[in-house]
Coordinates of C-alpha atoms in Angstrom, one line a residue:
M294 CA 26.7 4.2 14.5
N295 CA 26.9 3.5 17.8
P296 CA 25.8 0.7 19.6
P297 CA 22.7 2.5 21.8
S298 CA 21.2 4.0 18.3
K299 CA 20.7 0.8 16.9
L300 CA 19.8 -0.4 20.3
Q301 CA 17.0 2.4 19.4
A302 CA 16.1 1.9 15.7
F303 CA 15.3 -1.9 16.3
R304 CA 13.5 -0.7 19.1
E305 CA 11.5 1.8 16.6
F306 CA 10.8 -0.6 14.0
A307 CA 9.8 -3.6 16.0
G308 CA 7.0 -1.2 17.5
K309 CA 6.2 -0.1 14.2
A310 CA 5.6 -3.8 12.9
W311 CA 3.6 -4.9 16.9
R312 CA 1.2 -1.6 15.4
L313 CA 0.5 -3.2 12.4
S314 CA 0.0 -6.2 13.0
T315 CA -2.0 -5.8 16.1
P316 CA -5.0 -4.1 15.2
Y317 CA -6.4 -7.6 12.7
F318 CA -6.8 -9.1 16.2
S319 CA -8.4 -6.8 17.8
S320 CA -10.8 -5.9 14.7
D321 CA -14.6 -7.9 13.9
E322 CA -12.6 -11.0 12.9
K323 CA -10.4 -12.0 15.6
W324 CA -11.5 -15.1 16.7
K325 CA -11.3 -16.0 13.2
A326 CA -7.5 -14.6 13.1
R327 CA -6.5 -15.6 16.8
T328 CA -8.2 -19.3 15.6
L329 CA -6.7 -19.7 12.5
F330 CA -2.5 -18.3 14.6
A331 CA -3.1 -20.9 17.4
A332 CA -4.4 -24.0 14.9
I333 CA -0.9 -22.6 13.1
V334 CA 1.3 -22.0 16.7
V335 CA -0.3 -26.1 17.6
L336 CA 1.2 -27.2 14.6
N337 CA 4.4 -26.2 14.3
L338 CA 4.5 -27.3 17.7
A339 CA 3.6 -30.6 16.8
A340 CA 6.1 -30.4 13.9
V341 CA 9.1 -30.4 16.1
Y342 CA 7.7 -33.1 18.2
M343 CA 8.1 -34.9 15.3
L344 CA 12.0 -34.0 14.2
V345 CA 12.0 -35.4 18.0
L346 CA 11.1 -38.9 17.6
L347 CA 13.1 -38.7 14.1
N348 CA 16.2 -37.4 16.3
E349 CA 15.5 -40.5 18.5
W350 CA 14.5 -43.1 15.2
N351 CA 18.2 -42.0 13.7
R352 CA 20.1 -43.6 17.0
V353 CA 18.3 -47.2 16.7
F354 CA 17.7 -47.0 13.2
Y355 CA 21.7 -46.3 12.3
D356 CA 22.3 -48.7 15.7
A357 CA 20.9 -51.6 14.0
L358 CA 22.7 -50.8 10.8
Q359 CA 25.9 -51.0 12.9
N360 CA 24.9 -54.2 14.4
K361 CA 24.0 -55.9 11.2
D362 CA 20.6 -56.2 13.2
A363 CA 18.3 -57.2 11.2
A364 CA 14.7 -57.3 12.7
V365 CA 14.9 -54.1 14.1
F366 CA 16.3 -52.5 11.0
W367 CA 13.2 -53.9 9.2
R368 CA 11.2 -52.7 12.3
E369 CA 12.5 -49.1 12.5
L370 CA 11.8 -48.8 8.7
G371 CA 8.1 -49.0 9.7
R372 CA 8.0 -46.7 12.2
F373 CA 9.9 -44.3 9.8
T374 CA 6.5 -44.6 7.1
Y375 CA 4.8 -43.2 10.7
L376 CA 6.9 -40.8 10.9
A377 CA 6.5 -40.0 7.8
F378 CA 2.7 -40.1 7.5
G379 CA 2.8 -37.5 10.0
F380 CA 5.1 -34.8 9.1
I381 CA 3.2 -35.2 5.6
V382 CA 0.2 -34.4 7.1
I383 CA 1.2 -31.8 9.4
A384 CA 3.3 -29.9 6.5
V385 CA 0.5 -29.8 4.2
Y386 CA -2.3 -28.1 6.5
R387 CA 0.5 -26.2 8.0
F388 CA 0.7 -24.8 5.0
Y389 CA -3.0 -24.2 3.9
L390 CA -4.2 -22.6 7.7
T391 CA -0.7 -20.2 6.6
Q392 CA -1.4 -19.0 3.5
L393 CA -5.2 -18.7 4.3
L394 CA -3.9 -16.3 7.9
E395 CA -1.9 -14.9 4.9
M396 CA -5.2 -13.5 2.9
R397 CA -7.9 -13.0 4.9
W398 CA -4.9 -10.8 7.3
R399 CA -4.4 -9.2 3.7
S400 CA -8.2 -9.0 3.3
W401 CA -8.9 -7.3 6.5
M402 CA -5.6 -4.5 5.8
T403 CA -6.3 -3.8 2.3
R404 CA -9.6 -2.8 2.7
H405 CA -8.9 -1.1 6.6
Y406 CA -6.4 1.0 4.5
M407 CA -8.0 1.7 1.2
D408 CA -11.5 2.9 3.7
R409 CA -9.2 5.2 5.3
W410 CA -7.3 6.7 2.0
L411 CA -10.9 7.3 0.5
S412 CA -12.6 9.0 3.5
N413 CA -13.3 12.7 3.6
Q414 CA -10.7 13.0 0.2
R415 CA -7.5 11.3 1.5
F416 CA -6.3 10.4 -1.7
Y417 CA -6.5 13.7 -3.2
Q418 CA -5.1 15.3 -0.1
M419 CA -2.1 12.9 0.5
E420 CA -0.8 14.2 -3.3
L421 CA -1.5 17.7 -2.8
A422 CA 0.2 17.5 0.7
R423 CA 2.7 15.7 -0.9
Y424 CA 3.7 17.2 -3.8
A425 CA 3.8 20.8 -1.7
R426 CA 6.8 18.9 0.1
G427 CA 8.3 17.5 -3.4
E428 CA 7.8 15.3 -5.3
N429 CA 9.9 12.4 -3.6
A430 CA 8.4 12.9 -0.6
P431 CA 6.5 10.1 1.0
P432 CA 4.6 8.5 0.8
D433 CA 4.8 7.7 -2.5
N434 CA 2.4 5.8 -5.4
P435 CA -0.2 5.0 -2.6
D436 CA -1.3 2.2 -5.0
Q437 CA 1.6 0.0 -4.6
R438 CA 1.5 0.3 -0.7
L439 CA -2.6 -1.8 -0.6
A440 CA -2.2 -3.9 -3.6
E441 CA 1.6 -5.1 -2.9
D442 CA 2.8 -4.5 0.7
M443 CA -0.1 -5.3 1.9
N444 CA 0.3 -8.4 0.6
L445 CA 5.0 -8.5 1.1
F446 CA 3.5 -7.0 5.5
T447 CA 1.7 -10.2 6.0
S448 CA 3.2 -13.0 4.3
Y449 CA 6.2 -12.1 5.9
T450 CA 5.1 -11.1 9.3
V451 CA 3.6 -14.3 9.6
G452 CA 5.9 -16.6 7.9
L453 CA 9.4 -15.0 10.1
S454 CA 6.6 -15.2 12.8
M455 CA 5.9 -18.8 12.5
G456 CA 9.5 -19.4 11.2
L457 CA 11.1 -17.5 15.0
L458 CA 9.0 -19.6 17.2
N459 CA 9.5 -23.3 15.2
A460 CA 13.2 -22.0 15.8
V461 CA 12.4 -20.8 19.7
V462 CA 10.1 -24.2 19.8
T463 CA 13.2 -26.0 18.5
L464 CA 16.0 -25.3 19.8
V465 CA 14.2 -25.3 23.6
S466 CA 13.6 -29.4 22.5
F467 CA 17.3 -30.5 20.8
V468 CA 19.6 -28.3 23.4
G469 CA 18.9 -30.7 26.0
I470 CA 19.2 -34.1 23.9
L471 CA 22.5 -32.7 22.0
W472 CA 23.8 -31.5 25.8
T473 CA 23.0 -35.2 26.8
L474 CA 25.0 -36.7 24.5
S475 CA 27.6 -34.7 23.8
G476 CA 29.0 -35.2 26.8
S477 CA 32.2 -33.2 28.2
F478 CA 35.1 -31.7 26.4
G479 CA 38.7 -32.0 28.7
F480 CA 42.0 -30.4 28.1
S481 CA 45.0 -29.1 30.4
F482 CA 46.2 -25.7 30.7
Q483 CA 49.3 -24.9 32.3
G484 CA 49.2 -27.8 34.8
Q485 CA 46.0 -27.6 35.2
S486 CA 42.8 -29.3 34.6
Y487 CA 39.4 -27.7 32.9
D488 CA 36.2 -29.8 31.7
I489 CA 33.9 -28.7 29.2
P490 CA 30.0 -29.8 29.6
G491 CA 27.8 -30.1 27.0
F492 CA 30.7 -29.0 24.4
M493 CA 28.2 -29.3 21.5
V494 CA 25.9 -27.0 22.3
W495 CA 28.5 -24.0 23.3
M496 CA 30.3 -24.9 20.3
A497 CA 26.9 -24.7 18.3
V498 CA 26.5 -21.0 20.4
I499 CA 30.2 -19.8 19.2
Y500 CA 29.6 -20.9 15.5
C501 CA 25.3 -19.5 15.2
V502 CA 26.3 -16.2 17.1
L503 CA 30.3 -15.5 14.7
G504 CA 27.2 -16.3 11.0
S505 CA 24.8 -13.7 12.8
V506 CA 26.9 -10.9 13.7
A507 CA 29.1 -12.0 9.9
T508 CA 25.6 -11.9 8.1
H509 CA 23.9 -8.6 10.1
Y510 CA 26.9 -7.0 8.6
I511 CA 27.4 -8.0 5.9
G512 CA 24.1 -8.1 4.9
R513 CA 23.0 -4.4 6.5
P514 CA 22.5 -2.8 2.7
Q515 CA 19.9 -4.5 1.6
I516 CA 17.0 -2.7 3.4
A517 CA 17.4 0.0 1.6
L518 CA 18.1 -1.7 -1.8
N519 CA 15.0 -3.4 -1.0
F520 CA 13.4 0.1 -0.1
Q521 CA 13.9 1.7 -3.1
Q522 CA 13.5 -1.2 -5.1
Q523 CA 9.8 -1.2 -4.3
R524 CA 9.2 2.6 -5.0
Y525 CA 11.8 2.5 -8.6
E526 CA 8.9 -0.4 -9.2
A527 CA 6.2 1.3 -8.6
D528 CA 6.8 4.6 -10.7
Y529 CA 7.9 2.6 -14.2
R530 CA 4.8 1.0 -13.7
H531 CA 2.5 4.0 -12.9
H532 CA 4.1 5.5 -16.1
L533 CA 3.5 2.8 -17.6
V534 CA -0.2 3.3 -16.9
R535 CA -0.2 7.0 -18.0
V536 CA 1.3 6.3 -21.2
R537 CA -1.8 3.9 -21.8
E538 CA -4.3 6.4 -20.8
Y539 CA -2.6 9.1 -23.1
S540 CA -2.1 7.3 -26.0
E541 CA -4.1 9.3 -28.3
S542 CA -2.4 13.0 -27.0
I543 CA 1.0 10.4 -27.1
A544 CA 0.2 9.6 -30.6
L545 CA -1.4 12.7 -32.1
D546 CA 2.4 14.8 -30.4
K547 CA 4.7 11.9 -32.1
G548 CA 5.7 11.8 -28.6
E549 CA 7.0 7.9 -28.5
P550 CA 10.9 9.0 -28.2
V551 CA 10.1 10.9 -25.7
E552 CA 8.0 8.6 -23.3
R553 CA 11.0 6.0 -24.3
R554 CA 13.4 8.5 -23.0
Q555 CA 11.1 8.7 -20.5
L556 CA 10.1 5.0 -19.5
G557 CA 14.2 4.1 -19.9
L558 CA 15.3 6.3 -17.5
R559 CA 12.4 4.5 -14.8
F560 CA 13.1 1.3 -16.5
A561 CA 17.0 2.0 -16.2
D562 CA 16.3 3.2 -12.2
V563 CA 14.9 -0.1 -11.8
L564 CA 17.2 -2.1 -13.2
A565 CA 20.7 -0.1 -11.8
N566 CA 19.1 -0.8 -7.5
Y567 CA 18.2 -4.1 -8.3
L568 CA 22.0 -5.3 -9.7
K569 CA 22.9 -3.7 -5.9
L570 CA 20.6 -5.5 -4.8
I571 CA 21.2 -8.7 -7.0
N572 CA 25.8 -7.4 -5.2
A573 CA 24.3 -7.1 -1.8
Q574 CA 22.9 -10.8 -2.3
K575 CA 25.6 -12.0 -3.6
R576 CA 28.2 -11.1 -1.2
L577 CA 25.5 -11.9 1.3
T578 CA 25.2 -16.0 -0.6
W579 CA 28.4 -16.6 -0.3
F580 CA 29.0 -16.2 3.2
T581 CA 25.5 -18.2 4.0
A582 CA 26.6 -20.5 1.6
G583 CA 29.5 -21.5 3.2
F584 CA 28.9 -20.8 6.4
G585 CA 25.6 -23.8 5.5
Q586 CA 28.1 -25.5 4.2
A587 CA 30.1 -26.4 7.0
A588 CA 27.5 -27.4 9.5
V589 CA 26.9 -30.4 7.2
V590 CA 30.4 -31.5 8.9
F591 CA 31.2 -29.2 11.8
P592 CA 29.4 -31.9 13.9
F593 CA 31.2 -34.8 12.4
I594 CA 34.3 -33.1 12.9
V595 CA 33.4 -32.4 16.6
A596 CA 32.3 -35.8 17.6
A597 CA 34.6 -38.0 15.4
P598 CA 37.2 -38.7 18.2
R599 CA 34.6 -39.7 20.9
F600 CA 33.2 -42.1 17.9
F601 CA 36.8 -43.8 16.8
S602 CA 37.9 -44.1 20.4
G603 CA 34.8 -46.4 21.0
A604 CA 32.9 -43.8 23.4
I605 CA 29.4 -43.6 21.3
Q606 CA 28.6 -45.7 18.5
L607 CA 27.3 -44.6 15.1
G608 CA 24.3 -44.8 16.1
E609 CA 24.6 -41.8 18.9
L610 CA 27.3 -40.4 15.9
M611 CA 24.5 -39.5 13.5
Q612 CA 21.7 -38.6 16.6
I613 CA 24.6 -35.9 17.4
A614 CA 24.5 -34.9 14.4
S615 CA 21.1 -34.6 13.8
A616 CA 20.9 -32.7 17.3
F617 CA 23.2 -30.1 16.1
G618 CA 22.1 -29.1 13.1
R619 CA 18.9 -29.1 14.9
V620 CA 20.4 -26.7 17.4
Q621 CA 22.3 -25.0 14.4
D622 CA 19.3 -24.1 12.0
S623 CA 17.2 -23.1 15.3
L624 CA 21.1 -20.6 16.3
S625 CA 21.3 -19.8 12.3
W626 CA 17.5 -18.9 11.9
F627 CA 18.3 -14.8 11.4
V628 CA 21.6 -16.7 8.8
D629 CA 19.1 -18.1 7.5
N630 CA 16.5 -14.9 6.5
Y631 CA 18.4 -12.1 6.3
S632 CA 17.1 -11.5 3.5
S633 CA 13.4 -12.1 4.4
L634 CA 14.3 -9.5 7.3
A635 CA 15.6 -6.8 5.6
A636 CA 12.9 -6.9 2.7
W637 CA 10.0 -7.4 5.8
R638 CA 11.7 -3.6 7.8
A639 CA 11.3 -1.9 4.1
T640 CA 7.9 -3.3 3.9
T641 CA 6.8 -2.0 6.9
D642 CA 8.2 1.2 6.7
R643 CA 6.4 1.8 3.5
I644 CA 3.2 0.7 5.4
T645 CA 3.4 2.5 8.1
S646 CA 5.3 6.7 5.4
F647 CA 2.0 5.8 4.8
E648 CA -0.3 5.6 7.7
E649 CA 1.7 8.5 9.3
S650 CA 0.7 10.3 6.4
F651 CA -2.7 10.7 6.8
A652 CA -2.2 11.7 10.8
A653 CA -0.8 14.6 8.8
L654 CA -2.8 15.8 6.7
P655 CA -4.9 17.8 9.6
S656 CA -1.9 19.5 10.3
E657 CA -1.5 20.8 6.6
R658 CA -5.6 21.0 6.1
T659 CA -6.7 24.4 8.2
T660 CA -10.4 24.4 5.8
H661 CA -13.0 25.0 8.6
A662 CA -16.5 23.5 8.1
G663 CA -18.8 26.3 7.1
E664 CA -22.2 27.3 8.9
V665 CA -25.5 26.2 7.5
A666 CA -27.3 29.6 6.3
A667 CA -30.1 30.7 7.7
D668 CA -31.7 31.6 4.2
D669 CA -31.3 29.2 2.0
A670 CA -28.1 30.8 0.5
I671 CA -24.4 30.3 -0.5
A672 CA -22.7 33.8 1.9
I673 CA -19.1 33.8 1.4
D674 CA -17.7 36.2 4.5
D675 CA -14.4 35.7 4.3
L676 CA -12.0 33.1 2.1
E677 CA -8.4 32.9 2.0
L678 CA -6.6 30.3 -0.4
A679 CA -3.3 29.5 -1.0
L680 CA -0.8 27.2 -2.6
P681 CA 0.8 23.7 -1.3
G682 CA 3.7 25.9 -0.5
G683 CA 2.1 29.0 1.7
T684 CA 1.9 31.7 -0.7
P685 CA -1.9 33.5 -1.1
L686 CA -3.1 33.3 -4.2
L687 CA -6.8 34.3 -3.6
A688 CA -8.9 35.9 -1.3
A689 CA -12.9 36.3 -1.5
H690 CA -15.2 37.9 0.9
G691 CA -18.8 39.6 0.7
L692 CA -20.0 37.5 -1.9
R693 CA -23.4 35.8 -2.0
V694 CA -25.4 33.3 -4.5
A695 CA -28.8 33.1 -3.8
P696 CA -31.2 30.5 -5.7
G697 CA -31.7 32.0 -8.9
D698 CA -28.5 33.1 -9.4
T699 CA -26.6 32.1 -12.8
V700 CA -22.8 33.7 -12.2
L701 CA -19.9 34.0 -14.6
L702 CA -16.4 33.2 -12.2
K703 CA -13.4 35.1 -15.3
G704 CA -10.3 35.8 -14.6
P705 CA -6.6 35.1 -15.7
S706 CA -5.8 31.9 -16.3
G707 CA -3.9 30.0 -13.1
S708 CA -5.5 33.0 -11.4
G709 CA -7.0 30.6 -9.0
K710 CA -11.0 29.8 -10.5
S711 CA -10.3 26.4 -10.4
T712 CA -9.4 26.5 -6.6
L713 CA -12.0 28.6 -5.4
F714 CA -13.7 25.4 -6.6
R715 CA -11.8 23.2 -4.7
G716 CA -12.4 25.9 -2.0
L717 CA -16.0 25.8 -1.9
A718 CA -16.2 21.7 -2.6
G719 CA -14.0 21.6 0.6
I720 CA -11.7 19.5 -0.9
W721 CA -8.4 21.7 -1.2
P722 CA -5.8 22.2 2.2
W723 CA -4.9 25.4 2.2
V724 CA -7.7 27.7 2.9
L725 CA -9.0 29.8 5.6
R726 CA -13.3 30.6 4.8
R727 CA -15.4 32.1 6.8
L728 CA -19.2 30.6 5.1
R729 CA -22.8 29.8 6.1
L730 CA -24.0 27.2 3.1
P731 CA -27.2 25.8 2.8
T732 CA -28.7 22.7 4.7
D733 CA -28.7 20.6 1.4
F734 CA -25.2 22.1 0.0
G735 CA -23.9 19.0 1.0
T736 CA -26.1 16.5 -0.9
R737 CA -27.6 18.6 -3.7
A738 CA -24.2 21.1 -5.1
M739 CA -22.6 19.2 -8.2
F740 CA -19.4 20.2 -9.8
L741 CA -18.3 19.4 -13.1
P742 CA -15.3 19.9 -14.2
Q743 CA -13.5 20.4 -17.4
R744 CA -12.1 16.6 -17.8
P745 CA -14.1 13.8 -16.5
Y746 CA -14.2 11.1 -14.4
F747 CA -16.4 8.3 -15.9
P748 CA -15.0 4.5 -14.3
N749 CA -14.7 1.7 -16.9
G750 CA -17.7 -0.7 -16.7
S751 CA -20.8 -0.6 -18.6
L752 CA -22.3 3.3 -19.7
R753 CA -24.4 3.1 -16.9
D754 CA -22.4 3.4 -14.1
A755 CA -20.5 5.5 -16.1
L756 CA -23.2 7.5 -16.2
A757 CA -24.9 7.7 -13.2
Y758 CA -21.7 7.1 -11.0
P759 CA -21.0 7.8 -8.1
Q760 CA -24.8 6.4 -7.3
P761 CA -24.7 3.2 -8.2
A762 CA -26.5 2.2 -11.9
D763 CA -30.4 1.2 -10.6
A764 CA -30.7 4.2 -8.9
H765 CA -32.1 5.3 -12.2
S766 CA -34.3 3.6 -14.6
D767 CA -33.8 2.7 -18.4
A768 CA -36.2 5.5 -19.6
D769 CA -34.4 7.9 -17.1
L770 CA -30.8 7.2 -18.5
Q771 CA -31.7 7.5 -21.6
Q772 CA -33.7 10.8 -22.0
A773 CA -30.3 12.3 -20.5
L774 CA -28.2 11.3 -23.2
R775 CA -30.7 12.9 -26.1
D776 CA -31.0 16.1 -23.9
A777 CA -27.1 15.8 -23.8
L778 CA -26.6 15.7 -26.9
L779 CA -25.9 11.6 -27.1
P780 CA -29.0 9.9 -29.3
D781 CA -26.1 7.2 -30.8
L782 CA -25.1 5.9 -27.1
V783 CA -29.5 5.9 -25.8
H784 CA -29.2 2.2 -26.4
R785 CA -25.2 1.5 -25.4
L786 CA -26.1 1.3 -21.7
D787 CA -25.1 -2.2 -21.4
E788 CA -22.1 -2.3 -23.2
H789 CA -18.5 -2.1 -21.1
D790 CA -15.4 -0.4 -22.4
A791 CA -13.0 2.3 -21.0
W792 CA -14.8 5.2 -21.5
G793 CA -12.8 7.8 -20.4
Q794 CA -10.5 6.3 -23.4
K795 CA -13.2 5.1 -25.7
L796 CA -15.0 8.9 -26.1
S797 CA -14.0 11.4 -28.1
G798 CA -13.4 15.3 -25.5
G799 CA -16.2 16.7 -26.9
E800 CA -18.5 13.2 -26.1
Q801 CA -17.0 13.0 -23.1
Q802 CA -18.5 16.4 -21.6
R803 CA -21.7 16.2 -23.1
L804 CA -22.1 12.5 -21.7
A805 CA -20.7 14.9 -17.9
I806 CA -23.8 17.4 -18.5
A807 CA -26.0 13.8 -19.5
R808 CA -24.6 12.8 -15.7
A809 CA -25.6 16.5 -14.4
L810 CA -29.2 16.1 -16.4
L811 CA -30.2 13.1 -14.2
K812 CA -29.2 14.4 -11.2
Q813 CA -30.8 17.8 -11.2
P814 CA -28.6 19.1 -8.6
R815 CA -29.5 22.7 -7.3
W816 CA -26.3 24.3 -6.4
L817 CA -24.1 23.3 -10.3
F818 CA -20.6 24.2 -10.4
V819 CA -18.9 24.6 -13.7
D820 CA -16.1 24.1 -15.2
E821 CA -14.8 25.3 -18.6
A822 CA -17.0 21.4 -18.6
T823 CA -18.3 23.2 -22.5
S824 CA -15.2 24.1 -23.6
A825 CA -14.5 20.4 -26.2
L826 CA -18.1 21.5 -27.6
D827 CA -19.1 23.8 -30.8
E828 CA -20.4 27.1 -29.8
S829 CA -24.6 26.2 -30.6
A830 CA -23.4 23.0 -28.7
E831 CA -22.4 24.7 -26.0
A832 CA -25.1 26.8 -26.2
E833 CA -28.0 24.6 -26.5
L834 CA -26.9 22.2 -23.3
Y835 CA -26.0 26.0 -21.1
A836 CA -30.1 26.9 -21.9
R837 CA -31.0 23.7 -20.8
L838 CA -28.7 23.4 -17.6
R839 CA -29.4 26.7 -16.5
E840 CA -33.3 25.5 -17.1
R841 CA -32.8 22.8 -14.5
V842 CA -31.1 24.7 -11.9
R843 CA -34.2 26.8 -11.8
E844 CA -36.4 24.1 -11.5
Q845 CA -34.6 22.7 -8.7
N846 CA -34.8 27.2 -7.4
G847 CA -30.3 26.1 -7.3
A848 CA -27.8 28.0 -8.5
L849 CA -25.4 28.3 -11.9
I850 CA -22.0 28.8 -10.9
S851 CA -19.7 28.7 -14.1
I852 CA -16.0 29.6 -15.0
A853 CA -15.6 29.9 -18.5
H854 CA -13.2 32.3 -21.3
R855 CA -15.7 32.1 -24.4
P856 CA -17.6 35.1 -24.2
S857 CA -20.6 33.4 -25.6
V858 CA -21.0 31.5 -22.3
A859 CA -22.0 35.3 -20.8
A860 CA -25.7 35.2 -22.1
F861 CA -26.3 32.3 -19.7
H862 CA -25.7 34.3 -16.4
A863 CA -27.0 37.5 -15.3
R864 CA -24.1 38.2 -12.5
Q865 CA -20.1 37.7 -13.0
W866 CA -17.3 37.6 -11.0
D867 CA -13.8 38.7 -12.1
L868 CA -10.5 37.9 -10.2
V869 CA -8.1 41.0 -9.9
P870 CA -4.8 41.8 -9.1
G871 CA -4.9 42.1 -5.1
A872 CA -3.2 44.2 -2.7
A873 CA 1.1 44.0 -2.9
N874 CA 1.9 42.6 1.1
G875 CA -1.7 40.0 0.4
P876 CA -3.3 37.4 -2.5
R877 CA -2.3 37.7 -5.5
H878 CA -5.7 37.9 -6.7
Q879 CA -9.0 39.0 -5.2
V880 CA -12.8 38.0 -6.1
Q881 CA -14.8 41.0 -7.4
A882 CA -18.2 41.2 -7.8
V883 CA -19.6 43.6 -11.3
D884 CA -23.1 44.3 -11.9
S885 CA -23.9 42.0 -14.7
A886 CA -21.6 39.2 -17.0
Q887 CA -20.2 40.4 -19.7

């Protein structure tokens, strides 16, 4: 890669980090954020000032030792006590305020991105878009971006920026001291005499520049390896969660060997990449450890001739060594923080790809909002759905659902019945549609899937979801459970559990139906939501759902394969094969449910 390309890559990364960093300091918490940041800056400046005072103290103290001046020795020990106490106070509050800023920034950043992720079904559409591009396409594991990467980004950004500020201020403060103390270095070459002022400063610069260049070339592979490590860790953790969620099915199928093999493969990826990281860090540590150890004696080697010639005393030698160490530490900031910089860049790239995926959604989402129907009905004038890859899947034209209608949607598995419901709900991205919807469709429509979702918590939370539990009285909640044939749960409203795992498949479907009976929607879409029930329970619950919808002057639209369900529907839509050059299937209305 040529230098301009490297410079461009650095500029792009700096731009990403800046765009991620600035919103918090311009948010509704900006004054608290700026105050904390300013206080940390002041404490860093105070810490550097304390180092300057300690550097001067070095000269006086060691001169007292060389001159065997007991009075000055004990006086400087007392002065050191005050200096040390001041430095400790500054260090404690710098740490405390830094952690406080990181915590507040992470909290704001997590809320900001979580709100964007959970708005307008983005969390669902992002997964669809990602798998349309391929399972390995970004952004992988958004849970990790929110839980871990936000934490790492704020921690690295604050720590590295304050460290860089400290390095710059320390360099400015000590380079003048070192320049003055180091004197000049004279030598002759081809009969000409040369004199280099501030010799120790130039030696420090040369020493650190060479070290920084070497560090970059040795440690560069860590950037990509850190990015991959976070991904492999998240993939492994995700599969562990899936095993826990589907534990019963895996146990019934005796799938433990398969899961053990899958987990082993994912953990092998974690270990293989981590081993690469270890080796990369080992190579870097060989250099940085040697670089650091050489820096301890380097200033003494350079300044020793002046000390042995009597040009400087022990105190000045120690002051030179201290000042050289500070200058060298400042100039070696890149060397010392290379691993952190690599991890910071990987984290920044992961959050940036997460953010960019939000912007990518509108270009992939072709759904258009429906118009308001003039006659309080669902009118599907022109609806086309496609698969994630763009292949036309389903078309529906000239269909209508009015209040009081009961419609059964039938078709072979995989023909797009559930996808049609997703298109009507507005969550399927690959849709071209022209709809006219009732004014209350957004608030009074409800979709019952085959596999319902229940949040962990109390039973009343699971039953009322997504409404707050206190939106309904205990009497209404208990009656909904009775109507859904769940009398054993009536007195367990305040019991906390993972209801999605605790209840059987049939009980989960009945609890979802209880939720529908509780909320009383006008437009109810049922997608195989009684498939786990026996025919007797299914018939009783379908009759109850149909009656409740009619009470609300609404409509019931169902997907089902059992012939017995047809009795609860007056109309039927069939999915029939489409034209050769068009969608695979087309929705066709028939006179009555068969």
